[in-house]
């Protein structure tokens, strides 16, 4: 399942969240990852991240897209990552 | 057209980019906006933002989704904005 993850967490957690997401997804730019996740991947990320973030302050959003034909992407400025696949 | 915008720009431009996007879209969390944009809106945002960002360093990504049925959203942690519509 195509997935975009964006996170807004306190500074001391940024690297930790980034490290977890990097195991499953591609870094796109600061606080943004893209990937093709299974339901099990999502569950694993949830479990790892929930033990880390402060649910009263930190926020992580997952956008799930059914099919890559349903989404188009446009860059303004620098493309910070060279993704080998999807989106 | 449903649109998610994520930006990764130098600190001195964050507020300016935010201010432009806020004219057209809903703030969701740090560096993330969602909105329902016309092609003309996109053109206007492009024109305004291009005059502002450093194309060698700053990055803004637009994700366009054809139909809201094609995307699902999941929060972990705090929902930082109460959106009145879409996504």
PDB file of N, CA, C and O in Angstrom, chain A residues 13-47:
ATOM      1  N   UNK A  13      13.070  13.776  19.595  1.00  0.00           N
ATOM      2  CA  UNK A  13      12.554  12.504  19.057  1.00  0.00           C
ATOM      3  C   UNK A  13      12.682  12.390  17.542  1.00  0.00           C
ATOM      4  O   UNK A  13      12.434  11.332  16.962  1.00  0.00           O
ATOM      5  N   UNK A  14      13.046  13.479  16.892  1.00  0.00           N
ATOM      6  CA  UNK A  14      13.100  13.491  15.425  1.00  0.00           C
ATOM      7  C   UNK A  14      13.985  12.372  14.886  1.00  0.00           C
ATOM      8  O   UNK A  14      13.568  11.588  14.021  1.00  0.00           O
ATOM      9  N   UNK A  15      15.188  12.274  15.411  1.00  0.00           N
ATOM     10  CA  UNK A  15      16.107  11.256  14.890  1.00  0.00           C
ATOM     11  C   UNK A  15      15.626   9.840  15.152  1.00  0.00           C
ATOM     12  O   UNK A  15      15.820   8.939  14.338  1.00  0.00           O
ATOM     13  N   UNK A  16      14.990   9.644  16.300  1.00  0.00           N
ATOM     14  CA  UNK A  16      14.498   8.302  16.635  1.00  0.00           C
ATOM     15  C   UNK A  16      13.348   7.886  15.715  1.00  0.00           C
ATOM     16  O   UNK A  16      13.297   6.753  15.231  1.00  0.00           O
ATOM     17  N   UNK A  17      12.424   8.799  15.486  1.00  0.00           N
ATOM     18  CA  UNK A  17      11.305   8.498  14.588  1.00  0.00           C
ATOM     19  C   UNK A  17      11.841   8.263  13.172  1.00  0.00           C
ATOM     20  O   UNK A  17      11.445   7.316  12.478  1.00  0.00           O
ATOM     21  N   UNK A  18      12.768   9.104  12.769  1.00  0.00           N
ATOM     22  CA  UNK A  18      13.382   8.991  11.439  1.00  0.00           C
ATOM     23  C   UNK A  18      14.021   7.605  11.268  1.00  0.00           C
ATOM     24  O   UNK A  18      13.863   6.968  10.230  1.00  0.00           O
ATOM     25  N   UNK A  19      14.708   7.168  12.292  1.00  0.00           N
ATOM     26  CA  UNK A  19      15.415   5.880  12.244  1.00  0.00           C
ATOM     27  C   UNK A  19      14.422   4.711  12.090  1.00  0.00           C
ATOM     28  O   UNK A  19      14.678   3.766  11.346  1.00  0.00           O
ATOM     29  N   UNK A  20      13.315   4.793  12.781  1.00  0.00           N
ATOM     30  CA  UNK A  20      12.290   3.740  12.665  1.00  0.00           C
ATOM     31  C   UNK A  20      11.712   3.721  11.245  1.00  0.00           C
ATOM     32  O   UNK A  20      11.642   2.676  10.601  1.00  0.00           O
ATOM     33  N   UNK A  21      11.321   4.893  10.771  1.00  0.00           N
ATOM     34  CA  UNK A  21      10.692   4.941   9.449  1.00  0.00           C
ATOM     35  C   UNK A  21      11.650   4.495   8.350  1.00  0.00           C
ATOM     36  O   UNK A  21      11.255   3.853   7.378  1.00  0.00           O
ATOM     37  N   UNK A  22      12.924   4.818   8.526  1.00  0.00           N
ATOM     38  CA  UNK A  22      13.926   4.464   7.515  1.00  0.00           C
ATOM     39  C   UNK A  22      14.053   2.949   7.325  1.00  0.00           C
ATOM     40  O   UNK A  22      14.501   2.478   6.287  1.00  0.00           O
ATOM     41  N   UNK A  23      13.649   2.182   8.326  1.00  0.00           N
ATOM     42  CA  UNK A  23      13.681   0.717   8.201  1.00  0.00           C
ATOM     43  C   UNK A  23      12.648   0.195   7.198  1.00  0.00           C
ATOM     44  O   UNK A  23      12.747  -0.915   6.689  1.00  0.00           O
ATOM     45  N   UNK A  24      11.609   1.032   6.961  1.00  0.00           N
ATOM     46  CA  UNK A  24      10.489   0.550   6.146  1.00  0.00           C
ATOM     47  C   UNK A  24      10.245   1.390   4.888  1.00  0.00           C
ATOM     48  O   UNK A  24       9.590   0.942   3.959  1.00  0.00           O
ATOM     49  N   UNK A  25      10.745   2.631   4.936  1.00  0.00           N
ATOM     50  CA  UNK A  25      10.325   3.581   3.899  1.00  0.00           C
ATOM     51  C   UNK A  25      11.520   4.375   3.376  1.00  0.00           C
ATOM     52  O   UNK A  25      12.629   4.254   3.894  1.00  0.00           O
ATOM     53  N   UNK A  26      11.249   5.201   2.382  1.00  0.00           N
ATOM     54  CA  UNK A  26      12.286   6.057   1.805  1.00  0.00           C
ATOM     55  C   UNK A  26      12.156   7.487   2.319  1.00  0.00           C
ATOM     56  O   UNK A  26      11.079   8.084   2.241  1.00  0.00           O
ATOM     57  N   UNK A  27      13.269   8.019   2.768  1.00  0.00           N
ATOM     58  CA  UNK A  27      13.306   9.424   3.184  1.00  0.00           C
ATOM     59  C   UNK A  27      13.114  10.303   1.962  1.00  0.00           C
ATOM     60  O   UNK A  27      13.754  10.070   0.927  1.00  0.00           O
ATOM     61  N   UNK A  28      12.241  11.287   2.046  1.00  0.00           N
ATOM     62  CA  UNK A  28      11.962  12.158   0.905  1.00  0.00           C
ATOM     63  C   UNK A  28      12.487  13.562   1.138  1.00  0.00           C
ATOM     64  O   UNK A  28      13.147  14.158   0.302  1.00  0.00           O
ATOM     65  N   UNK A  29      12.163  14.080   2.279  1.00  0.00           N
ATOM     66  CA  UNK A  29      12.721  15.356   2.727  1.00  0.00           C
ATOM     67  C   UNK A  29      12.449  15.441   4.225  1.00  0.00           C
ATOM     68  O   UNK A  29      11.851  14.537   4.803  1.00  0.00           O
ATOM     69  N   UNK A  30      12.933  16.493   4.840  1.00  0.00           N
ATOM     70  CA  UNK A  30      12.763  16.663   6.266  1.00  0.00           C
ATOM     71  C   UNK A  30      11.340  16.304   6.725  1.00  0.00           C
ATOM     72  O   UNK A  30      10.369  16.880   6.243  1.00  0.00           O
ATOM     73  N   UNK A  31      11.229  15.307   7.605  1.00  0.00           N
ATOM     74  CA  UNK A  31       9.950  14.908   8.201  1.00  0.00           C
ATOM     75  C   UNK A  31       8.945  14.269   7.242  1.00  0.00           C
ATOM     76  O   UNK A  31       7.747  14.228   7.534  1.00  0.00           O
ATOM     77  N   UNK A  32       9.411  13.799   6.096  1.00  0.00           N
ATOM     78  CA  UNK A  32       8.520  13.156   5.126  1.00  0.00           C
ATOM     79  C   UNK A  32       9.151  11.860   4.602  1.00  0.00           C
ATOM     80  O   UNK A  32      10.302  11.867   4.156  1.00  0.00           O
ATOM     81  N   UNK A  33       8.389  10.787   4.660  1.00  0.00           N
ATOM     82  CA  UNK A  33       8.819   9.511   4.093  1.00  0.00           C
ATOM     83  C   UNK A  33       7.752   8.995   3.134  1.00  0.00           C
ATOM     84  O   UNK A  33       6.567   9.290   3.310  1.00  0.00           O
ATOM     85  N   UNK A  34       8.198   8.217   2.143  1.00  0.00           N
ATOM     86  CA  UNK A  34       7.274   7.518   1.252  1.00  0.00           C
ATOM     87  C   UNK A  34       7.649   6.045   1.244  1.00  0.00           C
ATOM     88  O   UNK A  34       8.825   5.704   1.360  1.00  0.00           O
ATOM     89  N   UNK A  35       6.664   5.203   1.055  1.00  0.00           N
ATOM     90  CA  UNK A  35       6.994   3.793   0.965  1.00  0.00           C
ATOM     91  C   UNK A  35       5.824   2.956   0.528  1.00  0.00           C
ATOM     92  O   UNK A  35       4.694   3.439   0.412  1.00  0.00           O
ATOM     93  N   UNK A  36       6.113   1.701   0.292  1.00  0.00           N
ATOM     94  CA  UNK A  36       5.077   0.748  -0.060  1.00  0.00           C
ATOM     95  C   UNK A  36       4.983  -0.225   1.121  1.00  0.00           C
ATOM     96  O   UNK A  36       5.834  -1.096   1.284  1.00  0.00           O
ATOM     97  N   UNK A  37       3.975  -0.039   1.958  1.00  0.00           N
ATOM     98  CA  UNK A  37       3.900  -0.777   3.220  1.00  0.00           C
ATOM     99  C   UNK A  37       2.844  -1.871   3.187  1.00  0.00           C
ATOM    100  O   UNK A  37       1.765  -1.693   2.617  1.00  0.00           O
ATOM    101  N   UNK A  38       3.159  -2.969   3.857  1.00  0.00           N
ATOM    102  CA  UNK A  38       2.140  -3.983   4.111  1.00  0.00           C
ATOM    103  C   UNK A  38       1.395  -3.594   5.391  1.00  0.00           C
ATOM    104  O   UNK A  38       1.852  -2.729   6.151  1.00  0.00           O
ATOM    105  N   UNK A  39       0.280  -4.258   5.646  1.00  0.00           N
ATOM    106  CA  UNK A  39      -0.434  -3.996   6.900  1.00  0.00           C
ATOM    107  C   UNK A  39       0.437  -4.320   8.104  1.00  0.00           C
ATOM    108  O   UNK A  39       0.394  -3.668   9.146  1.00  0.00           O
ATOM    109  N   UNK A  40       1.244  -5.359   7.933  1.00  0.00           N
ATOM    110  CA  UNK A  40       2.131  -5.746   9.012  1.00  0.00           C
ATOM    111  C   UNK A  40       3.209  -4.685   9.271  1.00  0.00           C
ATOM    112  O   UNK A  40       3.551  -4.394  10.418  1.00  0.00           O
ATOM    113  N   UNK A  41       3.729  -4.094   8.199  1.00  0.00           N
ATOM    114  CA  UNK A  41       4.696  -3.000   8.351  1.00  0.00           C
ATOM    115  C   UNK A  41       4.072  -1.864   9.170  1.00  0.00           C
ATOM    116  O   UNK A  41       4.695  -1.310  10.074  1.00  0.00           O
ATOM    117  N   UNK A  42       2.839  -1.523   8.797  1.00  0.00           N
ATOM    118  CA  UNK A  42       2.166  -0.405   9.475  1.00  0.00           C
ATOM    119  C   UNK A  42       2.025  -0.706  10.965  1.00  0.00           C
ATOM    120  O   UNK A  42       2.292   0.139  11.824  1.00  0.00           O
ATOM    121  N   UNK A  43       1.629  -1.944  11.254  1.00  0.00           N
ATOM    122  CA  UNK A  43       1.462  -2.358  12.650  1.00  0.00           C
ATOM    123  C   UNK A  43       2.793  -2.257  13.403  1.00  0.00           C
ATOM    124  O   UNK A  43       2.855  -1.766  14.532  1.00  0.00           O
ATOM    125  N   UNK A  44       3.851  -2.727  12.773  1.00  0.00           N
ATOM    126  CA  UNK A  44       5.170  -2.679  13.411  1.00  0.00           C
ATOM    127  C   UNK A  44       5.616  -1.237  13.663  1.00  0.00           C
ATOM    128  O   UNK A  44       6.119  -0.912  14.736  1.00  0.00           O
ATOM    129  N   UNK A  45       5.416  -0.389  12.659  1.00  0.00           N
ATOM    130  CA  UNK A  45       5.796   1.024  12.835  1.00  0.00           C
ATOM    131  C   UNK A  45       4.980   1.629  13.978  1.00  0.00           C
ATOM    132  O   UNK A  45       5.521   2.324  14.848  1.00  0.00           O
ATOM    133  N   UNK A  46       3.677   1.367  13.959  1.00  0.00           N
ATOM    134  CA  UNK A  46       2.806   1.877  15.033  1.00  0.00           C
ATOM    135  C   UNK A  46       3.335   1.470  16.399  1.00  0.00           C
ATOM    136  O   UNK A  46       3.459   2.295  17.309  1.00  0.00           O
ATOM    137  N   UNK A  47       3.638   0.191  16.546  1.00  0.00           N
ATOM    138  CA  UNK A  47       4.098  -0.316  17.842  1.00  0.00           C
ATOM    139  C   UNK A  47       5.392   0.377  18.279  1.00  0.00           C
ATOM    140  O   UNK A  47       5.549   0.774  19.430  1.00  0.00           O
TER     141      UNK A  47
END
